[in-house]
Amino acid sequence: MTPALGMFLLFVLITLGITYWAARKSQGPAAFFTASRRITGWQNGIAVAGDYMSAASFLGIAGLIAFFGYDGFMFSVGWLVAYLTVLLVVAEPLRNAGKYTMADVLAYRLNPRPVRAMAALSTITVSTFYMIAQMVGAGALVTLLLGSSHVSYEAAVVGVGVLMIIYVVFGGMLATTWVQIIKAILLMAGTILLSLLVLAHFGWSFANFFDAVTRVSYHDKGTLVTKNFLEPGLRYTAANHGALDLISLGMALVFGTAGLPHILVRFYTVPDAKTARVSVVWAMVLIGSFYIMTTFLGFGAATIVGRDKIAVSGGNNMSAPLLAQALAGDIFFAFIAAIAFATILAVVAGLTISASTSFAHDFYTAVIHKGTERRPGEEVRVARVTAFVVGAVAIGVAILLGKDANVAFLVALAFAVAASANLPVIVLSLFWKRFNTSGAVIGLATGLFASLALIVISPSIMKVDPAGTAAAARHLIQHAPIFPLENPGILSIPLGFLGAVLGTFLRRSEPRAEARFAELSVRANTGLGAEKATGE
Amino acid sequence: MAADDPKIPQDPTPLVGAATDIAPLTHSGPPPAHERTADEEAGLVDWEGLAASAQFRSLLKAKRRFVVPAMIFFIVYYFALPILIGYARPFMETRVFGPVNLAYLFALSQFFMAWIVAALYVRAAARFDKMAANVVSQSDSRK
């Protein structure tokens, strides 16, 4: 058994122990969906960070910086700035006026069945796409990280999937929260250690470090080149509409993070809106520190390991683990690999619980059964079954796609849908009195389908591959892309808002929705009548 | 076992779809507080009155006076980064400290900008909390 496999198993054992504890402790829907709303501010803040920083952040951004220098770092800025929207606009009203899901806030004033049906569709779309991206990444990653233990891609995907189902089905929100907390602490510890080792390598001198970063040599198409990695332009150039694509990505982050269902459900786990605010601040401290330290991870990998070596040892996603290996040997490599594994598990567990909560609460109970549980506890039972089904589907799709599939665009898609479908209707229902059911339904639908359609005709799916590209990595549609940007946000977000506004004016104003506006506004802003913590 | 009791005739209806299998769609008693719908709760608090009260209006106004400028500021500051990098690259490549250029410092400053805006909001929100508590206590005294 390699050290990496040993650490993986240790993490699995600890998290299963937590799940056992959580399963014994939590009874009833409030416990399953919201951990009885008894998570404290700092705990929830760490869990939000754990829910948010996926393997794409830890391994992906370190890799982007190692390969493209400054452009990779610029990419990482938006992930923190996006939390200002969460803090200023969404977190507190949502906690005050909702119960389990984001649709609770919409259904307050509007006709609940059509609105919840569309919101559930959008939530499940965002969560499954994001999850499939994570699962494919997980499978590929685990096989790489455990290379010498001969774990196949399929076995890795099934392992990750089964674990996430166990956490959610048995442990509910409480187990998911603690898996995310442990993962975030591990991730921060690993990142701090790695950053310190990088600085030590350069004699604790920022001057030496940044000097090395200005002279990074690697082979580009066979010729040795030396580039200043602090200068922009290695990835985003005028030729690929770099600036526009970055602006578009920035819009998807700034408006999408506040519409990500798996982040929003976290604010229902705390006792009140003030604690929700405190938890966003905690999350911002962790997330910000982490992304600042990607400077050391990414530039460290570029200067100490080198782009050439990373390219032949598994590609840019392996930058951070390889840096750990170069600086402190195999045990530290194993530790960083185990952190990457923990990262994936925590994120997919969060996605699973948000998808199944939305299906059970919004679709099953509210849409099919008109808002009443037929038997007490039915909603939780349905959520458990959904978690199982969602997990099984994600495993199946990830195995079908195979480990070479290009799935990075699914993350961009998830953010675009969250920004173009969810955020406009949340904001308009909180702040616009005239907003009505038809506006919400049409807004959600426009945002969802505009994002999907724009991704399909973007270079992520539509591109002519050079001859000899491996079958799994080929683009789905062999045609020049119609929409030139990889991130649809710049177009789909205005479309989502436009759909919501036009949809509103299509129908006459709803007297009930307008009458309720006063109530929603008072609730959202004062916390009067908000859901209380339960249990004990 | 009751089912095996010879005195009770066997129930010939299948379990699924039987008339007795349909559970009532409503609770037998009044729903607990956390399950009351907005309609059922509407009468408990005079929402319209609260929304129209001077205290509540000044809370909304105070929030708006902070949140709207803060949103505009951070959005402008953040999108200045890709715009400047995309359309004013030579300027952003100006070196400031040794090899460290304006582009890197501006990207780094975004993190501190986000933290400062968040800290200012938390400070302002303490004031909003007090104003919200006033609105709520006003609703209690009316009951």
PDB file of C-alpha atoms in Angstrom, chain A residues 87-354:
ATOM      1  CA  LEU A  87     -22.805  38.931   1.304  1.00  0.00           C
ATOM      2  CA  LEU A  88     -24.495  42.155   0.209  1.00  0.00           C
ATOM      3  CA  VAL A  89     -27.555  40.864  -1.606  1.00  0.00           C
ATOM      4  CA  VAL A  90     -28.478  37.234  -1.122  1.00  0.00           C
ATOM      5  CA  ALA A  91     -27.373  35.497   2.092  1.00  0.00           C
ATOM      6  CA  GLU A  92     -29.402  37.325   4.742  1.00  0.00           C
ATOM      7  CA  PRO A  93     -32.753  37.744   2.917  1.00  0.00           C
ATOM      8  CA  LEU A  94     -32.565  34.119   1.845  1.00  0.00           C
ATOM      9  CA  ARG A  95     -32.003  32.920   5.410  1.00  0.00           C
ATOM     10  CA  ASN A  96     -34.777  35.158   6.704  1.00  0.00           C
ATOM     11  CA  ALA A  97     -37.443  34.283   4.190  1.00  0.00           C
ATOM     12  CA  GLY A  98     -36.706  30.700   3.145  1.00  0.00           C
ATOM     13  CA  LYS A  99     -36.841  27.242   4.616  1.00  0.00           C
ATOM     14  CA  TYR A 100     -34.823  24.640   2.694  1.00  0.00           C
ATOM     15  CA  THR A 101     -34.193  25.847  -0.864  1.00  0.00           C
ATOM     16  CA  MET A 102     -33.809  28.990  -2.932  1.00  0.00           C
ATOM     17  CA  ALA A 103     -37.270  28.372  -4.421  1.00  0.00           C
ATOM     18  CA  ASP A 104     -38.822  29.005  -0.993  1.00  0.00           C
ATOM     19  CA  VAL A 105     -38.082  32.688  -1.445  1.00  0.00           C
ATOM     20  CA  LEU A 106     -39.615  32.749  -4.925  1.00  0.00           C
ATOM     21  CA  ALA A 107     -42.696  30.786  -3.914  1.00  0.00           C
ATOM     22  CA  TYR A 108     -43.442  33.293  -1.181  1.00  0.00           C
ATOM     23  CA  ARG A 109     -45.145  35.786  -3.419  1.00  0.00           C
ATOM     24  CA  LEU A 110     -45.623  33.864  -6.626  1.00  0.00           C
ATOM     25  CA  ASN A 111     -47.713  30.897  -7.662  1.00  0.00           C
ATOM     26  CA  PRO A 112     -45.684  28.126  -6.035  1.00  0.00           C
ATOM     27  CA  ARG A 113     -46.162  25.199  -8.406  1.00  0.00           C
ATOM     28  CA  PRO A 114     -44.835  26.544 -11.729  1.00  0.00           C
ATOM     29  CA  VAL A 115     -42.115  28.557  -9.981  1.00  0.00           C
ATOM     30  CA  ARG A 116     -40.890  25.636  -7.889  1.00  0.00           C
ATOM     31  CA  ALA A 117     -40.976  23.295 -10.879  1.00  0.00           C
ATOM     32  CA  MET A 118     -38.725  25.606 -12.904  1.00  0.00           C
ATOM     33  CA  ALA A 119     -36.471  26.360  -9.939  1.00  0.00           C
ATOM     34  CA  ALA A 120     -36.059  22.649  -9.250  1.00  0.00           C
ATOM     35  CA  LEU A 121     -35.204  22.035 -12.904  1.00  0.00           C
ATOM     36  CA  SER A 122     -32.579  24.765 -12.847  1.00  0.00           C
ATOM     37  CA  THR A 123     -31.151  23.611  -9.494  1.00  0.00           C
ATOM     38  CA  ILE A 124     -30.905  19.994 -10.588  1.00  0.00           C
ATOM     39  CA  THR A 125     -29.347  21.017 -13.919  1.00  0.00           C
ATOM     40  CA  VAL A 126     -26.677  23.130 -12.217  1.00  0.00           C
ATOM     41  CA  SER A 127     -25.909  20.453  -9.619  1.00  0.00           C
ATOM     42  CA  THR A 128     -25.750  17.490 -11.983  1.00  0.00           C
ATOM     43  CA  PHE A 129     -23.568  19.229 -14.557  1.00  0.00           C
ATOM     44  CA  TYR A 130     -21.211  20.420 -11.855  1.00  0.00           C
ATOM     45  CA  MET A 131     -21.220  16.953 -10.309  1.00  0.00           C
ATOM     46  CA  ILE A 132     -20.439  15.144 -13.560  1.00  0.00           C
ATOM     47  CA  ALA A 133     -17.497  17.500 -14.096  1.00  0.00           C
ATOM     48  CA  GLN A 134     -16.260  16.727 -10.585  1.00  0.00           C
ATOM     49  CA  MET A 135     -16.738  12.967 -10.987  1.00  0.00           C
ATOM     50  CA  VAL A 136     -14.851  12.743 -14.281  1.00  0.00           C
ATOM     51  CA  GLY A 137     -12.097  14.858 -12.752  1.00  0.00           C
ATOM     52  CA  ALA A 138     -12.140  12.700  -9.633  1.00  0.00           C
ATOM     53  CA  GLY A 139     -11.774   9.488 -11.574  1.00  0.00           C
ATOM     54  CA  ALA A 140      -8.912  10.783 -13.680  1.00  0.00           C
ATOM     55  CA  LEU A 141      -7.237  12.306 -10.661  1.00  0.00           C
ATOM     56  CA  VAL A 142      -7.492   9.330  -8.345  1.00  0.00           C
ATOM     57  CA  THR A 143      -5.988   7.049 -10.981  1.00  0.00           C
ATOM     58  CA  LEU A 144      -3.094   9.501 -11.410  1.00  0.00           C
ATOM     59  CA  LEU A 145      -2.559  10.114  -7.706  1.00  0.00           C
ATOM     60  CA  LEU A 146      -2.771   6.448  -6.812  1.00  0.00           C
ATOM     61  CA  GLY A 147      -0.871   5.511  -9.965  1.00  0.00           C
ATOM     62  CA  SER A 148       1.246   2.832  -8.362  1.00  0.00           C
ATOM     63  CA  SER A 149      -1.709   1.197  -6.575  1.00  0.00           C
ATOM     64  CA  HIS A 150      -3.407   0.286  -9.882  1.00  0.00           C
ATOM     65  CA  VAL A 151      -6.814   1.791  -9.226  1.00  0.00           C
ATOM     66  CA  SER A 152      -8.793   1.929 -12.459  1.00  0.00           C
ATOM     67  CA  TYR A 153     -10.777   4.988 -13.564  1.00  0.00           C
ATOM     68  CA  GLU A 154     -14.072   3.120 -13.175  1.00  0.00           C
ATOM     69  CA  ALA A 155     -13.202   1.936  -9.662  1.00  0.00           C
ATOM     70  CA  ALA A 156     -12.260   5.473  -8.658  1.00  0.00           C
ATOM     71  CA  VAL A 157     -15.511   6.946  -9.994  1.00  0.00           C
ATOM     72  CA  VAL A 158     -17.601   4.269  -8.282  1.00  0.00           C
ATOM     73  CA  GLY A 159     -15.669   4.762  -5.028  1.00  0.00           C
ATOM     74  CA  VAL A 160     -16.194   8.531  -4.992  1.00  0.00           C
ATOM     75  CA  GLY A 161     -19.846   8.134  -5.974  1.00  0.00           C
ATOM     76  CA  VAL A 162     -20.620   5.517  -3.343  1.00  0.00           C
ATOM     77  CA  LEU A 163     -18.956   7.548  -0.600  1.00  0.00           C
ATOM     78  CA  MET A 164     -20.879  10.693  -1.499  1.00  0.00           C
ATOM     79  CA  ILE A 165     -24.153   8.729  -1.503  1.00  0.00           C
ATOM     80  CA  ILE A 166     -23.348   7.294   1.947  1.00  0.00           C
ATOM     81  CA  TYR A 167     -22.555  10.719   3.413  1.00  0.00           C
ATOM     82  CA  VAL A 168     -25.776  12.257   2.135  1.00  0.00           C
ATOM     83  CA  VAL A 169     -28.240   9.364   2.486  1.00  0.00           C
ATOM     84  CA  PHE A 170     -27.224   8.445   6.028  1.00  0.00           C
ATOM     85  CA  GLY A 171     -25.669  11.597   7.409  1.00  0.00           C
ATOM     86  CA  GLY A 172     -27.716  14.289   5.675  1.00  0.00           C
ATOM     87  CA  MET A 173     -26.663  17.913   5.985  1.00  0.00           C
ATOM     88  CA  LEU A 174     -24.859  17.396   9.290  1.00  0.00           C
ATOM     89  CA  ALA A 175     -22.419  14.826   7.884  1.00  0.00           C
ATOM     90  CA  THR A 176     -22.018  16.817   4.662  1.00  0.00           C
ATOM     91  CA  THR A 177     -21.181  19.932   6.686  1.00  0.00           C
ATOM     92  CA  TRP A 178     -18.487  18.212   8.731  1.00  0.00           C
ATOM     93  CA  VAL A 179     -16.948  16.521   5.694  1.00  0.00           C
ATOM     94  CA  GLN A 180     -16.723  20.011   4.157  1.00  0.00           C
ATOM     95  CA  ILE A 181     -15.245  21.508   7.322  1.00  0.00           C
ATOM     96  CA  ILE A 182     -12.530  18.845   7.583  1.00  0.00           C
ATOM     97  CA  LYS A 183     -11.752  19.163   3.912  1.00  0.00           C
ATOM     98  CA  ALA A 184     -11.439  22.950   4.115  1.00  0.00           C
ATOM     99  CA  ILE A 185      -9.093  22.712   7.101  1.00  0.00           C
ATOM    100  CA  LEU A 186      -6.958  20.092   5.333  1.00  0.00           C
ATOM    101  CA  LEU A 187      -6.923  22.172   2.160  1.00  0.00           C
ATOM    102  CA  MET A 188      -5.825  25.309   3.982  1.00  0.00           C
ATOM    103  CA  ALA A 189      -3.160  23.407   5.951  1.00  0.00           C
ATOM    104  CA  GLY A 190      -1.776  21.814   2.809  1.00  0.00           C
ATOM    105  CA  THR A 191      -1.768  25.108   0.912  1.00  0.00           C
ATOM    106  CA  ILE A 192      -0.053  27.010   3.736  1.00  0.00           C
ATOM    107  CA  LEU A 193       2.621  24.289   4.113  1.00  0.00           C
ATOM    108  CA  LEU A 194       3.221  24.188   0.390  1.00  0.00           C
ATOM    109  CA  SER A 195       3.487  28.000   0.189  1.00  0.00           C
ATOM    110  CA  LEU A 196       5.965  28.086   3.078  1.00  0.00           C
ATOM    111  CA  LEU A 197       8.069  25.371   1.426  1.00  0.00           C
ATOM    112  CA  VAL A 198       8.114  27.375  -1.814  1.00  0.00           C
ATOM    113  CA  LEU A 199       9.245  30.503   0.048  1.00  0.00           C
ATOM    114  CA  ALA A 200      11.885  28.490   1.930  1.00  0.00           C
ATOM    115  CA  HIS A 201      13.122  27.178  -1.389  1.00  0.00           C
ATOM    116  CA  PHE A 202      13.774  30.768  -2.456  1.00  0.00           C
ATOM    117  CA  GLY A 203      15.578  31.596   0.803  1.00  0.00           C
ATOM    118  CA  TRP A 204      12.488  33.318   2.297  1.00  0.00           C
ATOM    119  CA  SER A 205      12.985  36.132  -0.191  1.00  0.00           C
ATOM    120  CA  PHE A 206      10.094  37.507  -2.220  1.00  0.00           C
ATOM    121  CA  ALA A 207      12.643  39.217  -4.455  1.00  0.00           C
ATOM    122  CA  ASN A 208      14.270  35.884  -5.377  1.00  0.00           C
ATOM    123  CA  PHE A 209      10.859  34.298  -5.859  1.00  0.00           C
ATOM    124  CA  PHE A 210       9.503  36.987  -8.188  1.00  0.00           C
ATOM    125  CA  ASP A 211      12.849  37.156 -10.014  1.00  0.00           C
ATOM    126  CA  ALA A 212      12.559  33.466 -10.821  1.00  0.00           C
ATOM    127  CA  VAL A 213       8.977  33.999 -11.964  1.00  0.00           C
ATOM    128  CA  THR A 214      10.114  36.571 -14.550  1.00  0.00           C
ATOM    129  CA  ARG A 215      12.385  33.974 -16.174  1.00  0.00           C
ATOM    130  CA  VAL A 216      10.493  30.716 -16.678  1.00  0.00           C
ATOM    131  CA  SER A 217      11.797  28.458 -19.420  1.00  0.00           C
ATOM    132  CA  TYR A 218       9.904  25.671 -21.113  1.00  0.00           C
ATOM    133  CA  HIS A 219       9.575  23.985 -24.495  1.00  0.00           C
ATOM    134  CA  ASP A 220       6.869  25.344 -26.739  1.00  0.00           C
ATOM    135  CA  LYS A 221       6.349  23.177 -29.840  1.00  0.00           C
ATOM    136  CA  GLY A 222       9.901  21.885 -29.616  1.00  0.00           C
ATOM    137  CA  THR A 223      11.751  25.175 -29.078  1.00  0.00           C
ATOM    138  CA  LEU A 224      13.010  26.366 -25.706  1.00  0.00           C
ATOM    139  CA  VAL A 225      11.405  29.680 -24.740  1.00  0.00           C
ATOM    140  CA  THR A 226      11.813  31.897 -21.680  1.00  0.00           C
ATOM    141  CA  LYS A 227       8.833  33.955 -20.612  1.00  0.00           C
ATOM    142  CA  ASN A 228       8.072  36.486 -17.909  1.00  0.00           C
ATOM    143  CA  PHE A 229       5.233  34.744 -16.070  1.00  0.00           C
ATOM    144  CA  LEU A 230       4.175  37.985 -14.383  1.00  0.00           C
ATOM    145  CA  GLU A 231       3.107  39.429 -17.707  1.00  0.00           C
ATOM    146  CA  PRO A 232      -0.396  38.863 -19.059  1.00  0.00           C
ATOM    147  CA  GLY A 233      -1.144  37.338 -22.431  1.00  0.00           C
ATOM    148  CA  LEU A 234       0.018  33.724 -22.230  1.00  0.00           C
ATOM    149  CA  ARG A 235      -3.511  32.355 -22.415  1.00  0.00           C
ATOM    150  CA  TYR A 236      -5.983  35.134 -23.071  1.00  0.00           C
ATOM    151  CA  THR A 237      -4.986  36.905 -26.256  1.00  0.00           C
ATOM    152  CA  ALA A 238      -6.732  39.183 -28.710  1.00  0.00           C
ATOM    153  CA  ALA A 239      -6.945  36.249 -31.133  1.00  0.00           C
ATOM    154  CA  ASN A 240      -9.166  34.177 -28.820  1.00  0.00           C
ATOM    155  CA  HIS A 241     -11.167  37.196 -27.584  1.00  0.00           C
ATOM    156  CA  GLY A 242      -9.330  36.821 -24.260  1.00  0.00           C
ATOM    157  CA  ALA A 243     -10.497  40.033 -22.626  1.00  0.00           C
ATOM    158  CA  LEU A 244     -14.146  39.461 -23.549  1.00  0.00           C
ATOM    159  CA  ASP A 245     -13.986  35.860 -22.397  1.00  0.00           C
ATOM    160  CA  LEU A 246     -12.542  36.947 -19.046  1.00  0.00           C
ATOM    161  CA  ILE A 247     -15.207  39.632 -18.628  1.00  0.00           C
ATOM    162  CA  SER A 248     -17.817  37.026 -19.462  1.00  0.00           C
ATOM    163  CA  LEU A 249     -16.341  34.596 -16.930  1.00  0.00           C
ATOM    164  CA  GLY A 250     -16.194  37.382 -14.360  1.00  0.00           C
ATOM    165  CA  MET A 251     -19.889  38.101 -14.874  1.00  0.00           C
ATOM    166  CA  ALA A 252     -20.747  34.415 -14.451  1.00  0.00           C
ATOM    167  CA  LEU A 253     -18.757  34.334 -11.191  1.00  0.00           C
ATOM    168  CA  VAL A 254     -19.980  37.622  -9.724  1.00  0.00           C
ATOM    169  CA  PHE A 255     -23.645  36.898 -10.476  1.00  0.00           C
ATOM    170  CA  GLY A 256     -23.496  33.096 -10.445  1.00  0.00           C
ATOM    171  CA  THR A 257     -21.937  32.344  -7.076  1.00  0.00           C
ATOM    172  CA  ALA A 258     -24.928  33.985  -5.409  1.00  0.00           C
ATOM    173  CA  GLY A 259     -27.194  31.671  -7.406  1.00  0.00           C
ATOM    174  CA  LEU A 260     -25.382  28.368  -6.856  1.00  0.00           C
ATOM    175  CA  PRO A 261     -27.907  26.100  -5.144  1.00  0.00           C
ATOM    176  CA  HIS A 262     -25.317  24.141  -3.166  1.00  0.00           C
ATOM    177  CA  ILE A 263     -23.901  27.362  -1.691  1.00  0.00           C
ATOM    178  CA  LEU A 264     -27.343  28.855  -0.996  1.00  0.00           C
ATOM    179  CA  VAL A 265     -28.581  25.830   0.991  1.00  0.00           C
ATOM    180  CA  ARG A 266     -25.656  26.319   3.368  1.00  0.00           C
ATOM    181  CA  PHE A 267     -27.251  29.517   4.688  1.00  0.00           C
ATOM    182  CA  TYR A 268     -30.229  27.537   5.968  1.00  0.00           C
ATOM    183  CA  THR A 269     -27.962  25.578   8.311  1.00  0.00           C
ATOM    184  CA  VAL A 270     -27.327  28.509  10.668  1.00  0.00           C
ATOM    185  CA  PRO A 271     -29.686  29.837  13.369  1.00  0.00           C
ATOM    186  CA  ASP A 272     -30.315  33.308  11.903  1.00  0.00           C
ATOM    187  CA  ALA A 273     -29.397  35.862   9.252  1.00  0.00           C
ATOM    188  CA  LYS A 274     -26.716  37.468  11.389  1.00  0.00           C
ATOM    189  CA  THR A 275     -24.925  34.138  11.652  1.00  0.00           C
ATOM    190  CA  ALA A 276     -25.320  33.703   7.899  1.00  0.00           C
ATOM    191  CA  ARG A 277     -23.521  37.039   7.467  1.00  0.00           C
ATOM    192  CA  VAL A 278     -20.754  35.992   9.853  1.00  0.00           C
ATOM    193  CA  SER A 279     -20.336  32.757   7.938  1.00  0.00           C
ATOM    194  CA  VAL A 280     -19.928  34.566   4.610  1.00  0.00           C
ATOM    195  CA  VAL A 281     -17.171  36.650   6.194  1.00  0.00           C
ATOM    196  CA  TRP A 282     -15.404  33.535   7.481  1.00  0.00           C
ATOM    197  CA  ALA A 283     -15.719  31.968   4.053  1.00  0.00           C
ATOM    198  CA  MET A 284     -14.282  35.102   2.419  1.00  0.00           C
ATOM    199  CA  VAL A 285     -11.250  35.069   4.716  1.00  0.00           C
ATOM    200  CA  LEU A 286     -10.499  31.432   3.877  1.00  0.00           C
ATOM    201  CA  ILE A 287     -11.292  31.629   0.173  1.00  0.00           C
ATOM    202  CA  GLY A 288      -9.315  34.844  -0.271  1.00  0.00           C
ATOM    203  CA  SER A 289      -6.254  33.550   1.569  1.00  0.00           C
ATOM    204  CA  PHE A 290      -6.396  30.374  -0.442  1.00  0.00           C
ATOM    205  CA  TYR A 291      -6.516  32.129  -3.807  1.00  0.00           C
ATOM    206  CA  ILE A 292      -3.715  34.510  -2.826  1.00  0.00           C
ATOM    207  CA  MET A 293      -1.585  31.492  -1.979  1.00  0.00           C
ATOM    208  CA  THR A 294      -2.233  30.003  -5.429  1.00  0.00           C
ATOM    209  CA  THR A 295       0.495  32.521  -6.374  1.00  0.00           C
ATOM    210  CA  PHE A 296       3.014  30.335  -4.562  1.00  0.00           C
ATOM    211  CA  LEU A 297       1.502  27.038  -5.678  1.00  0.00           C
ATOM    212  CA  GLY A 298       1.276  27.966  -9.335  1.00  0.00           C
ATOM    213  CA  PHE A 299       4.417  30.064  -9.770  1.00  0.00           C
ATOM    214  CA  GLY A 300       6.257  27.607  -7.496  1.00  0.00           C
ATOM    215  CA  ALA A 301       5.312  24.723  -9.757  1.00  0.00           C
ATOM    216  CA  ALA A 302       6.323  26.754 -12.823  1.00  0.00           C
ATOM    217  CA  THR A 303       9.758  27.626 -11.437  1.00  0.00           C
ATOM    218  CA  ILE A 304      10.667  24.621  -9.270  1.00  0.00           C
ATOM    219  CA  VAL A 305       9.097  21.724 -11.187  1.00  0.00           C
ATOM    220  CA  GLY A 306       8.855  23.332 -14.616  1.00  0.00           C
ATOM    221  CA  ARG A 307       6.178  23.183 -17.259  1.00  0.00           C
ATOM    222  CA  ASP A 308       7.967  20.510 -19.268  1.00  0.00           C
ATOM    223  CA  LYS A 309       8.098  18.012 -16.438  1.00  0.00           C
ATOM    224  CA  ILE A 310       4.475  18.636 -15.420  1.00  0.00           C
ATOM    225  CA  ALA A 311       3.344  18.128 -19.004  1.00  0.00           C
ATOM    226  CA  VAL A 312       4.852  14.630 -19.152  1.00  0.00           C
ATOM    227  CA  SER A 313       3.785  13.626 -15.621  1.00  0.00           C
ATOM    228  CA  GLY A 314       0.022  13.898 -15.925  1.00  0.00           C
ATOM    229  CA  GLY A 315      -0.658  17.398 -17.210  1.00  0.00           C
ATOM    230  CA  ASN A 316      -1.360  20.733 -15.580  1.00  0.00           C
ATOM    231  CA  ASN A 317      -3.779  19.352 -12.972  1.00  0.00           C
ATOM    232  CA  MET A 318      -0.800  17.594 -11.369  1.00  0.00           C
ATOM    233  CA  SER A 319       1.147  20.832 -10.772  1.00  0.00           C
ATOM    234  CA  ALA A 320       0.423  21.118  -7.046  1.00  0.00           C
ATOM    235  CA  PRO A 321       1.031  17.437  -6.165  1.00  0.00           C
ATOM    236  CA  LEU A 322       4.244  17.414  -8.234  1.00  0.00           C
ATOM    237  CA  LEU A 323       5.403  20.586  -6.494  1.00  0.00           C
ATOM    238  CA  ALA A 324       4.823  18.871  -3.151  1.00  0.00           C
ATOM    239  CA  GLN A 325       6.831  15.880  -4.316  1.00  0.00           C
ATOM    240  CA  ALA A 326       9.708  18.051  -5.540  1.00  0.00           C
ATOM    241  CA  LEU A 327       9.856  20.022  -2.277  1.00  0.00           C
ATOM    242  CA  ALA A 328       9.266  17.392   0.388  1.00  0.00           C
ATOM    243  CA  GLY A 329       9.134  13.930  -1.108  1.00  0.00           C
ATOM    244  CA  ASP A 330       6.587  11.151  -1.432  1.00  0.00           C
ATOM    245  CA  ILE A 331       4.865  11.474   1.929  1.00  0.00           C
ATOM    246  CA  PHE A 332       3.998  15.116   1.288  1.00  0.00           C
ATOM    247  CA  PHE A 333       2.870  14.177  -2.235  1.00  0.00           C
ATOM    248  CA  ALA A 334       0.571  11.619  -0.619  1.00  0.00           C
ATOM    249  CA  PHE A 335      -0.762  14.248   1.780  1.00  0.00           C
ATOM    250  CA  ILE A 336      -1.540  16.700  -1.037  1.00  0.00           C
ATOM    251  CA  ALA A 337      -3.096  13.899  -3.085  1.00  0.00           C
ATOM    252  CA  ALA A 338      -5.319  12.952  -0.144  1.00  0.00           C
ATOM    253  CA  ILE A 339      -6.377  16.605   0.180  1.00  0.00           C
ATOM    254  CA  ALA A 340      -7.355  16.673  -3.484  1.00  0.00           C
ATOM    255  CA  PHE A 341      -9.421  13.546  -2.898  1.00  0.00           C
ATOM    256  CA  ALA A 342     -11.087  15.052   0.185  1.00  0.00           C
ATOM    257  CA  THR A 343     -11.789  18.202  -1.829  1.00  0.00           C
ATOM    258  CA  ILE A 344     -13.688  16.305  -4.485  1.00  0.00           C
ATOM    259  CA  LEU A 345     -15.703  14.288  -1.973  1.00  0.00           C
ATOM    260  CA  ALA A 346     -16.783  17.335   0.012  1.00  0.00           C
ATOM    261  CA  VAL A 347     -17.914  19.195  -3.093  1.00  0.00           C
ATOM    262  CA  VAL A 348     -19.864  16.301  -4.628  1.00  0.00           C
ATOM    263  CA  ALA A 349     -21.568  15.605  -1.295  1.00  0.00           C
ATOM    264  CA  GLY A 350     -22.701  19.255  -1.160  1.00  0.00           C
ATOM    265  CA  LEU A 351     -24.004  19.040  -4.729  1.00  0.00           C
ATOM    266  CA  THR A 352     -25.860  15.805  -4.025  1.00  0.00           C
ATOM    267  CA  ILE A 353     -27.657  17.162  -0.991  1.00  0.00           C
ATOM    268  CA  SER A 354     -28.698  20.372  -2.727  1.00  0.00           C
TER     269      SER A 354
END
